[in-house]
PDB file of C-alpha atoms in Angstrom:
ATOM      1  CA  MET H  15       7.792 -25.364-156.049  1.00 49.00           C
ATOM      2  CA  SER H  16      10.315 -28.288-156.977  1.00 44.00           C
ATOM      3  CA  ARG H  17      11.068 -30.362-153.970  1.00 41.00           C
ATOM      4  CA  GLY H  18      14.589 -30.926-153.206  1.00 45.00           C
ATOM      5  CA  ASP H  19      14.123 -31.259-149.320  1.00 49.00           C
ATOM      6  CA  SER H  20      11.707 -34.391-149.354  1.00 41.00           C
ATOM      7  CA  ALA H  21      14.663 -35.702-146.695  1.00 39.00           C
ATOM      8  CA  PRO H  22      17.139 -35.311-144.285  1.00 39.00           C
ATOM      9  CA  ALA H  23      20.136 -33.736-145.967  1.00 42.00           C
ATOM     10  CA  ALA H  24      23.646 -34.318-143.429  1.00 41.00           C
ATOM     11  CA  VAL H  25      26.096 -30.582-143.507  1.00 43.00           C
ATOM     12  CA  PRO H  26      29.286 -32.712-144.607  1.00 40.00           C
ATOM     13  CA  GLY H  27      32.291 -30.913-143.386  1.00 38.00           C
ATOM     14  CA  ARG H  28      34.502 -29.031-145.128  1.00 39.00           C
ATOM     15  CA  GLY H  29      38.194 -29.880-144.480  1.00 37.00           C
ATOM     16  CA  ASP H  30      39.451 -30.742-141.133  1.00 33.00           C
ATOM     17  CA  SER H  31      36.264 -29.012-139.776  1.00 41.00           C
ATOM     18  CA  ASP H  32      32.391 -29.156-139.622  1.00 51.00           C
ATOM     19  CA  ALA H  33      31.930 -25.844-139.497  1.00 60.00           C
ATOM     20  CA  LEU H  34      30.254 -23.709-141.747  1.00 74.00           C
ATOM     21  CA  ALA H  35      31.220 -19.498-142.257  1.00 77.00           C
ATOM     22  CA  ALA H  36      29.247 -17.381-140.864  1.00 71.00           C
ATOM     23  CA  ASP H  37      29.365 -15.210-144.139  1.00 81.00           C
ATOM     24  CA  TRP H  38      27.513 -17.706-146.281  1.00 90.00           C
ATOM     25  CA  ILE H  39      23.435 -17.795-146.199  1.00 94.00           C
ATOM     26  CA  THR H  40      21.652 -21.094-145.440  1.00 93.00           C
ATOM     27  CA  VAL H  41      18.405 -22.326-146.232  1.00 96.00           C
ATOM     28  CA  VAL H  42      16.564 -24.981-144.678  1.00 96.00           C
ATOM     29  CA  ALA H  43      13.350 -26.718-144.672  1.00 97.00           C
ATOM     30  CA  ALA H  44      10.812 -26.738-141.729  1.00 97.00           C
ATOM     31  CA  HIS H  45       9.262 -29.651-143.317  1.00 96.00           C
ATOM     32  CA  ALA H  46       9.435 -31.893-146.105  1.00 94.00           C
ATOM     33  CA  GLY H  47       7.907 -30.041-149.996  1.00 93.00           C
ATOM     34  CA  ALA H  48       8.534 -26.857-148.908  1.00 96.00           C
ATOM     35  CA  GLY H  49      10.513 -25.658-151.360  1.00 96.00           C
ATOM     36  CA  ALA H  50      13.678 -24.751-150.020  1.00 97.00           C
ATOM     37  CA  SER H  51      15.550 -25.678-153.288  1.00 97.00           C
ATOM     38  CA  THR H  52      13.528 -22.746-155.219  1.00 97.00           C
ATOM     39  CA  VAL H  53      14.141 -20.570-152.683  1.00 98.00           C
ATOM     40  CA  ALA H  54      18.032 -21.186-152.601  1.00 98.00           C
ATOM     41  CA  LEU H  55      17.841 -20.504-156.108  1.00 98.00           C
ATOM     42  CA  ALA H  56      15.628 -17.781-156.473  1.00 98.00           C
ATOM     43  CA  ILE H  57      18.340 -15.970-153.564  1.00 98.00           C
ATOM     44  CA  SER H  58      21.155 -16.762-155.922  1.00 97.00           C
ATOM     45  CA  ASP H  59      20.182 -15.984-159.194  1.00 97.00           C
ATOM     46  CA  ALA H  60      19.232 -12.315-157.201  1.00 96.00           C
ATOM     47  CA  ALA H  61      22.846 -11.949-156.047  1.00 94.00           C
ATOM     48  CA  ALA H  62      24.545 -12.827-158.934  1.00 95.00           C
ATOM     49  CA  ALA H  63      22.187 -10.433-160.880  1.00 94.00           C
ATOM     50  CA  THR H  64      23.896  -8.023-158.611  1.00 90.00           C
ATOM     51  CA  ASP H  65      27.179  -8.626-160.412  1.00 88.00           C
ATOM     52  CA  ARG H  66      28.643 -10.733-157.451  1.00 90.00           C
ATOM     53  CA  ARG H  67      29.877 -14.429-158.056  1.00 93.00           C
ATOM     54  CA  VAL H  68      27.306 -16.786-156.188  1.00 95.00           C
ATOM     55  CA  HIS H  69      28.340 -20.507-155.591  1.00 95.00           C
ATOM     56  CA  LEU H  70      25.322 -23.016-154.271  1.00 97.00           C
ATOM     57  CA  VAL H  71      26.285 -26.353-153.448  1.00 95.00           C
ATOM     58  CA  GLU H  72      22.914 -28.704-152.227  1.00 96.00           C
ATOM     59  CA  THR H  73      23.602 -31.103-149.684  1.00 92.00           C
ATOM     60  CA  ALA H  74      20.300 -33.529-150.568  1.00 92.00           C
ATOM     61  CA  HIS H  75      20.531 -36.964-151.583  1.00 91.00           C
ATOM     62  CA  PRO H  76      21.467 -37.892-155.712  1.00 92.00           C
ATOM     63  CA  ARG H  77      18.282 -38.580-155.900  1.00 90.00           C
ATOM     64  CA  ARG H  78      16.499 -36.585-154.240  1.00 91.00           C
ATOM     65  CA  SER H  79      17.846 -32.948-155.657  1.00 94.00           C
ATOM     66  CA  GLY H  80      15.861 -29.888-156.723  1.00 94.00           C
ATOM     67  CA  LEU H  81      18.426 -28.278-158.559  1.00 96.00           C
ATOM     68  CA  ILE H  82      19.570 -31.642-160.841  1.00 95.00           C
ATOM     69  CA  ALA H  83      18.377 -29.311-164.056  1.00 96.00           C
ATOM     70  CA  ALA H  84      18.714 -25.452-162.510  1.00 97.00           C
ATOM     71  CA  ALA H  85      22.513 -25.087-164.716  1.00 96.00           C
ATOM     72  CA  SER H  86      21.963 -23.985-168.236  1.00 96.00           C
ATOM     73  CA  ALA H  87      25.853 -26.306-168.624  1.00 95.00           C
ATOM     74  CA  GLU H  88      27.088 -28.996-167.072  1.00 94.00           C
ATOM     75  CA  MET H  89      30.960 -28.401-166.014  1.00 94.00           C
ATOM     76  CA  GLY H  90      31.629 -32.413-164.737  1.00 94.00           C
ATOM     77  CA  THR H  91      32.864 -33.005-161.210  1.00 92.00           C
ATOM     78  CA  ASP H  92      35.133 -31.292-159.125  1.00 88.00           C
ATOM     79  CA  ALA H  93      38.760 -32.394-158.629  1.00 85.00           C
ATOM     80  CA  ALA H  94      37.559 -34.512-156.284  1.00 85.00           C
ATOM     81  CA  GLY H  95      35.148 -36.013-157.575  1.00 90.00           C
ATOM     82  CA  ALA H  96      32.501 -36.097-155.603  1.00 92.00           C
ATOM     83  CA  TRP H  97      30.830 -32.720-156.563  1.00 95.00           C
ATOM     84  CA  ARG H  98      28.806 -32.674-160.041  1.00 95.00           C
ATOM     85  CA  ARG H  99      29.171 -28.865-161.126  1.00 96.00           C
ATOM     86  CA  GLY H 100      26.851 -26.450-163.103  1.00 96.00           C
ATOM     87  CA  SER H 101      26.617 -23.102-164.350  1.00 95.00           C
ATOM     88  CA  ARG H 102      24.228 -20.604-164.294  1.00 95.00           C
ATOM     89  CA  ASP H 103      25.378 -17.115-165.364  1.00 91.00           C
ATOM     90  CA  ARG H 104      27.570 -16.157-162.808  1.00 93.00           C
ATOM     91  CA  VAL H 105      25.900 -18.917-160.173  1.00 96.00           C
ATOM     92  CA  THR H 106      27.805 -22.090-160.273  1.00 96.00           C
ATOM     93  CA  ILE H 107      26.034 -24.908-158.512  1.00 97.00           C
ATOM     94  CA  ASP H 108      26.738 -28.392-156.694  1.00 96.00           C
ATOM     95  CA  ARG H 109      24.999 -30.734-156.044  1.00 96.00           C
ATOM     96  CA  ARG H 110      26.321 -34.487-154.756  1.00 94.00           C
ATOM     97  CA  VAL H 111      27.708 -37.417-157.334  1.00 94.00           C
ATOM     98  CA  GLU H 112      27.430 -40.266-154.519  1.00 90.00           C
ATOM     99  CA  ASP H 113      25.213 -41.055-152.232  1.00 87.00           C
ATOM    100  CA  VAL H 114      28.045 -41.250-149.683  1.00 87.00           C
ATOM    101  CA  GLU H 115      28.199 -38.277-148.298  1.00 84.00           C
ATOM    102  CA  PRO H 116      31.433 -36.038-149.500  1.00 85.00           C
ATOM    103  CA  GLY H 117      34.312 -35.528-147.015  1.00 81.00           C
ATOM    104  CA  GLY H 118      34.333 -31.604-147.664  1.00 84.00           C
ATOM    105  CA  TRP H 119      32.556 -28.973-149.343  1.00 88.00           C
ATOM    106  CA  PRO H 120      33.388 -28.244-153.127  1.00 90.00           C
ATOM    107  CA  VAL H 121      36.102 -25.948-153.500  1.00 86.00           C
ATOM    108  CA  LEU H 122      36.139 -23.559-156.691  1.00 85.00           C
ATOM    109  CA  PRO H 123      39.377 -22.661-158.535  1.00 80.00           C
ATOM    110  CA  ILE H 124      40.786 -18.914-157.014  1.00 77.00           C
ATOM    111  CA  SER H 125      39.865 -17.289-160.211  1.00 76.00           C
ATOM    112  CA  GLU H 126      36.306 -17.801-159.697  1.00 77.00           C
ATOM    113  CA  GLU H 127      36.364 -17.580-155.159  1.00 77.00           C
ATOM    114  CA  PRO H 128      32.304 -16.736-155.201  1.00 77.00           C
ATOM    115  CA  ALA H 129      31.379 -13.026-153.063  1.00 84.00           C
ATOM    116  CA  VAL H 130      28.088 -15.358-151.775  1.00 91.00           C
ATOM    117  CA  THR H 131      27.931 -18.645-150.602  1.00 93.00           C
ATOM    118  CA  VAL H 132      24.280 -20.734-150.801  1.00 96.00           C
ATOM    119  CA  LEU H 133      23.978 -23.793-148.887  1.00 94.00           C
ATOM    120  CA  ASP H 134      20.803 -25.904-149.874  1.00 96.00           C
ATOM    121  CA  LEU H 135      20.632 -27.500-146.962  1.00 93.00           C
ATOM    122  CA  GLY H 136      16.608 -29.209-147.363  1.00 93.00           C
ATOM    123  CA  LEU H 137      15.385 -30.848-144.444  1.00 91.00           C
ATOM    124  CA  PRO H 138      17.809 -31.087-142.046  1.00 85.00           C
ATOM    125  CA  ALA H 139      18.125 -33.437-139.530  1.00 80.00           C
ATOM    126  CA  PRO H 140      18.412 -32.588-136.040  1.00 78.00           C
ATOM    127  CA  GLU H 141      21.848 -32.828-134.834  1.00 75.00           C
ATOM    128  CA  ASN H 142      22.517 -30.867-137.922  1.00 76.00           C
ATOM    129  CA  LEU H 143      19.856 -28.069-137.037  1.00 80.00           C
ATOM    130  CA  ALA H 144      22.107 -28.137-133.961  1.00 76.00           C
ATOM    131  CA  ARG H 145      25.188 -27.586-135.438  1.00 76.00           C
ATOM    132  CA  LEU H 146      23.480 -25.325-138.049  1.00 78.00           C
ATOM    133  CA  ALA H 147      22.603 -23.383-135.133  1.00 75.00           C
ATOM    134  CA  ALA H 148      26.216 -23.001-133.023  1.00 75.00           C
ATOM    135  CA  ASP H 149      27.934 -21.583-136.832  1.00 75.00           C
ATOM    136  CA  ARG H 150      25.201 -18.508-136.529  1.00 72.00           C
ATOM    137  CA  THR H 151      25.364 -18.294-140.623  1.00 80.00           C
ATOM    138  CA  ARG H 152      22.423 -15.933-141.928  1.00 90.00           C
ATOM    139  CA  THR H 153      19.498 -18.974-142.590  1.00 94.00           C
ATOM    140  CA  VAL H 154      16.574 -19.019-144.101  1.00 97.00           C
ATOM    141  CA  VAL H 155      13.815 -20.786-142.733  1.00 97.00           C
ATOM    142  CA  VAL H 156      11.122 -22.089-145.942  1.00 98.00           C
ATOM    143  CA  CYS H 157       7.617 -23.541-145.037  1.00 98.00           C
ATOM    144  CA  ARG H 158       4.218 -23.568-146.250  1.00 97.00           C
ATOM    145  CA  PRO H 159       1.331 -21.241-144.623  1.00 97.00           C
ATOM    146  CA  THR H 160      -0.662 -24.413-142.882  1.00 97.00           C
ATOM    147  CA  VAL H 161      -0.843 -25.094-139.226  1.00 98.00           C
ATOM    148  CA  PRO H 162       1.393 -28.274-139.682  1.00 97.00           C
ATOM    149  CA  GLY H 163       4.070 -25.454-141.260  1.00 97.00           C
ATOM    150  CA  VAL H 164       4.089 -23.124-138.832  1.00 98.00           C
ATOM    151  CA  ARG H 165       4.264 -25.340-136.126  1.00 97.00           C
ATOM    152  CA  LEU H 166       6.786 -27.244-137.981  1.00 97.00           C
ATOM    153  CA  THR H 167       8.708 -23.913-138.426  1.00 97.00           C
ATOM    154  CA  GLU H 168       8.037 -22.777-134.962  1.00 97.00           C
ATOM    155  CA  HIS H 169      10.508 -25.474-133.749  1.00 95.00           C
ATOM    156  CA  VAL H 170      12.871 -24.822-136.061  1.00 95.00           C
ATOM    157  CA  LEU H 171      13.335 -20.859-135.334  1.00 95.00           C
ATOM    158  CA  SER H 172      13.536 -22.190-131.360  1.00 93.00           C
ATOM    159  CA  GLN H 173      16.450 -23.929-132.795  1.00 90.00           C
ATOM    160  CA  LEU H 174      18.074 -21.113-133.613  1.00 90.00           C
ATOM    161  CA  ALA H 175      17.092 -18.611-131.758  1.00 82.00           C
ATOM    162  CA  GLU H 176      20.453 -16.433-131.202  1.00 78.00           C
ATOM    163  CA  GLN H 177      20.770 -16.274-135.008  1.00 83.00           C
ATOM    164  CA  PRO H 178      19.715 -14.468-137.865  1.00 86.00           C
ATOM    165  CA  VAL H 179      16.957 -15.143-139.878  1.00 94.00           C
ATOM    166  CA  VAL H 180      14.691 -14.802-142.153  1.00 97.00           C
ATOM    167  CA  VAL H 181      11.332 -16.784-143.061  1.00 98.00           C
ATOM    168  CA  ALA H 182      10.028 -17.678-146.670  1.00 98.00           C
ATOM    169  CA  ILE H 183       6.425 -18.692-146.876  1.00 98.00           C
ATOM    170  CA  VAL H 184       6.307 -20.509-149.780  1.00 97.00           C
ATOM    171  CA  GLY H 185       2.057 -20.132-151.147  1.00 96.00           C
ATOM    172  CA  PRO H 186      -0.615 -17.402-150.902  1.00 93.00           C
ATOM    173  CA  ALA H 187      -0.503 -13.800-149.409  1.00 90.00           C
ATOM    174  CA  ARG H 188      -3.375 -14.218-147.373  1.00 93.00           C
ATOM    175  CA  TRP H 189      -3.207 -16.645-144.576  1.00 93.00           C
ATOM    176  CA  PRO H 190      -6.496 -18.781-143.265  1.00 94.00           C
ATOM    177  CA  GLN H 191      -7.228 -17.652-139.440  1.00 96.00           C
ATOM    178  CA  ALA H 192      -6.080 -21.521-138.053  1.00 97.00           C
ATOM    179  CA  VAL H 193      -2.974 -20.691-139.781  1.00 97.00           C
ATOM    180  CA  LYS H 194      -2.852 -16.970-138.383  1.00 95.00           C
ATOM    181  CA  ALA H 195      -4.020 -18.725-135.015  1.00 97.00           C
ATOM    182  CA  ASN H 196      -1.503 -21.302-134.930  1.00 97.00           C
ATOM    183  CA  CYS H 197       1.956 -19.682-135.403  1.00 96.00           C
ATOM    184  CA  GLY H 198       4.199 -19.496-132.670  1.00 96.00           C
ATOM    185  CA  PRO H 199       5.516 -16.334-130.303  1.00 96.00           C
ATOM    186  CA  ARG H 200       9.000 -16.315-133.262  1.00 96.00           C
ATOM    187  CA  LEU H 201       7.078 -16.440-136.194  1.00 97.00           C
ATOM    188  CA  ARG H 202       4.993 -13.608-135.221  1.00 96.00           C
ATOM    189  CA  GLU H 203       8.135 -11.522-133.878  1.00 96.00           C
ATOM    190  CA  LEU H 204       9.556 -12.223-137.390  1.00 96.00           C
ATOM    191  CA  ARG H 205       6.213 -11.255-139.063  1.00 95.00           C
ATOM    192  CA  SER H 206       6.301  -7.738-137.309  1.00 96.00           C
ATOM    193  CA  GLN H 207       9.719  -7.022-137.765  1.00 96.00           C
ATOM    194  CA  GLY H 208       8.699  -7.593-141.538  1.00 96.00           C
ATOM    195  CA  ARG H 209      11.117 -10.963-141.692  1.00 97.00           C
ATOM    196  CA  VAL H 210       8.528 -13.009-143.394  1.00 97.00           C
ATOM    197  CA  VAL H 211       8.897 -12.970-147.450  1.00 98.00           C
ATOM    198  CA  ARG H 212       5.997 -14.426-149.477  1.00 97.00           C
ATOM    199  CA  VAL H 213       7.255 -16.277-152.479  1.00 98.00           C
ATOM    200  CA  PRO H 214       4.637 -17.286-154.754  1.00 96.00           C
ATOM    201  CA  VAL H 215       4.067 -21.031-155.790  1.00 93.00           C
ATOM    202  CA  ASP H 216       4.125 -20.841-159.771  1.00 92.00           C
ATOM    203  CA  ARG H 217       2.478 -23.580-162.152  1.00 91.00           C
ATOM    204  CA  ARG H 218       4.843 -23.869-164.369  1.00 91.00           C
ATOM    205  CA  LEU H 219       7.822 -24.714-161.710  1.00 92.00           C
ATOM    206  CA  GLN H 220       5.198 -27.293-159.910  1.00 89.00           C
ATOM    207  CA  THR H 221       4.868 -29.057-162.936  1.00 91.00           C
ATOM    208  CA  ALA H 222       9.282 -29.391-164.841  1.00 93.00           C
ATOM    209  CA  GLY H 223      10.680 -28.262-162.032  1.00 94.00           C
ATOM    210  CA  LEU H 224      14.154 -26.059-161.715  1.00 96.00           C
ATOM    211  CA  THR H 225      15.496 -25.412-165.181  1.00 95.00           C
ATOM    212  CA  GLY H 226      18.326 -23.278-167.030  1.00 95.00           C
ATOM    213  CA  ASP H 227      15.515 -20.970-167.334  1.00 95.00           C
ATOM    214  CA  ARG H 228      15.291 -18.122-165.315  1.00 95.00           C
ATOM    215  CA  LEU H 229      13.077 -17.957-162.456  1.00 97.00           C
ATOM    216  CA  PRO H 230       9.464 -16.797-163.017  1.00 96.00           C
ATOM    217  CA  LYS H 231       9.272 -12.749-162.641  1.00 96.00           C
ATOM    218  CA  ALA H 232       7.369 -12.918-159.023  1.00 96.00           C
ATOM    219  CA  VAL H 233       9.747 -15.845-158.013  1.00 97.00           C
ATOM    220  CA  GLU H 234      12.449 -13.218-158.749  1.00 97.00           C
ATOM    221  CA  ALA H 235      11.127 -10.875-156.823  1.00 97.00           C
ATOM    222  CA  ALA H 236      10.904 -12.823-153.983  1.00 98.00           C
ATOM    223  CA  GLY H 237      14.597 -13.297-153.710  1.00 97.00           C
ATOM    224  CA  ARG H 238      15.260 -10.155-154.647  1.00 97.00           C
ATOM    225  CA  SER H 239      13.158  -9.414-151.473  1.00 97.00           C
ATOM    226  CA  LEU H 240      15.555 -11.955-149.298  1.00 97.00           C
ATOM    227  CA  THR H 241      18.500 -11.186-150.594  1.00 95.00           C
ATOM    228  CA  ALA H 242      17.872  -7.332-149.381  1.00 94.00           C
ATOM    229  CA  LEU H 243      17.258  -8.857-146.013  1.00 95.00           C
ATOM    230  CA  LEU H 244      20.029 -11.432-145.884  1.00 92.00           C
ATOM    231  CA  MET H 245      22.609  -8.460-147.217  1.00 86.00           C
ATOM    232  CA  PRO H 246      21.154  -4.960-145.652  1.00 69.00           C
ATOM    233  CA  ALA H 247      24.646  -4.116-146.027  1.00 57.00           C
ATOM    234  CA  VAL H 248      25.297  -4.080-150.278  1.00 50.00           C
ATOM    235  CA  PRO H 249      21.834  -4.279-151.399  1.00 47.00           C
ATOM    236  CA  PRO H 250      21.425  -6.191-154.548  1.00 43.00           C
ATOM    237  CA  GLN H 251      20.457  -4.017-157.081  1.00 47.00           C
ATOM    238  CA  PRO H 252      18.358  -5.336-160.202  1.00 49.00           C
ATOM    239  CA  ARG H 253      19.896  -5.506-163.162  1.00 42.00           C
ATOM    240  CA  HIS H 254      18.133  -3.742-166.062  1.00 42.00           C
ATOM    241  CA  ARG H 255      16.380  -6.947-167.105  1.00 41.00           C
ATOM    242  CA  HIS H 256      14.957  -7.662-163.557  1.00 39.00           C
ATOM    243  CA  ARG H 257      13.092  -4.322-163.980  1.00 37.00           C
ATOM    244  CA  ALA H 258       9.718  -5.366-164.946  1.00 37.00           C
ATOM    245  CA  ALA H 259       9.551  -7.594-162.422  1.00 37.00           C
ATOM    246  CA  SER H 260      10.451  -5.162-159.127  1.00 37.00           C
ATOM    247  CA  SER H 261       7.179  -3.596-160.820  1.00 38.00           C
ATOM    248  CA  GLN H 262       5.022  -5.742-160.404  1.00 40.00           C
ATOM    249  CA  PRO H 263       3.178  -5.259-157.317  1.00 38.00           C
ATOM    250  CA  GLY H 264       1.857  -8.171-155.225  1.00 42.00           C
ATOM    251  CA  ALA H 265       5.282 -10.221-156.476  1.00 43.00           C
ATOM    252  CA  ALA H 266       7.146 -10.260-153.700  1.00 51.00           C
ATOM    253  CA  GLY H 267       6.518  -9.197-149.798  1.00 54.00           C
ATOM    254  CA  GLU H 268       4.974 -10.163-146.092  1.00 53.00           C
ATOM    255  CA  ALA H 269       2.933 -12.896-146.089  1.00 57.00           C
ATOM    256  CA  ARG H 270      -0.220 -11.466-144.402  1.00 54.00           C
TER     257      ARG H 270
END
């Protein structure tokens, strides 16, 4: 998977407020190399496939961007010159231009106001995780099915106890016994509620990273499963071109 979450990401403020909107979807990595950028893009593509406009914002340092090549067309920078903008079907992607953190969130033209905003926050610093918990967004925690991975995930989940959370497990369908044995109570609870989704590892993505091409079918299917959990009031309906992917057995679902 693409590794755009290898270093702590700051959460810049928007205007005079550093709060995140409650209807935004935030994607955070429980540990370095979890695959948060791939998961954020899969969710964005799934939402866009329902004819909704999507704004995907990555806060990682420019040298650590997992979305650097994810747009199918580059559009220069925003009006402030702080965000580099690209498009991908109905998804607008903004990523940082400079080393210095931008002073606010990127703003789209009124004609392009998104129906869905997805923030790829990577591996958040402790103070930003606390801010994320206070703002109560819909959050996806991304991890790998390893003993350190699930332990770190439990720590993140404990910080988001009052928040709607879904966990994306990037890896094989079956977990080693040692991983199962080290799952904490919050992760076990989410598994029992069907709020843990497996995202398959794809060899092409591991080699090439995220590009402007469509994601692999199994990863697309995982994105649709996550989107259905994050936006249950309006379940995503895949376009015709996605139906073959959704019919594949075992493409996505709860990790076992």
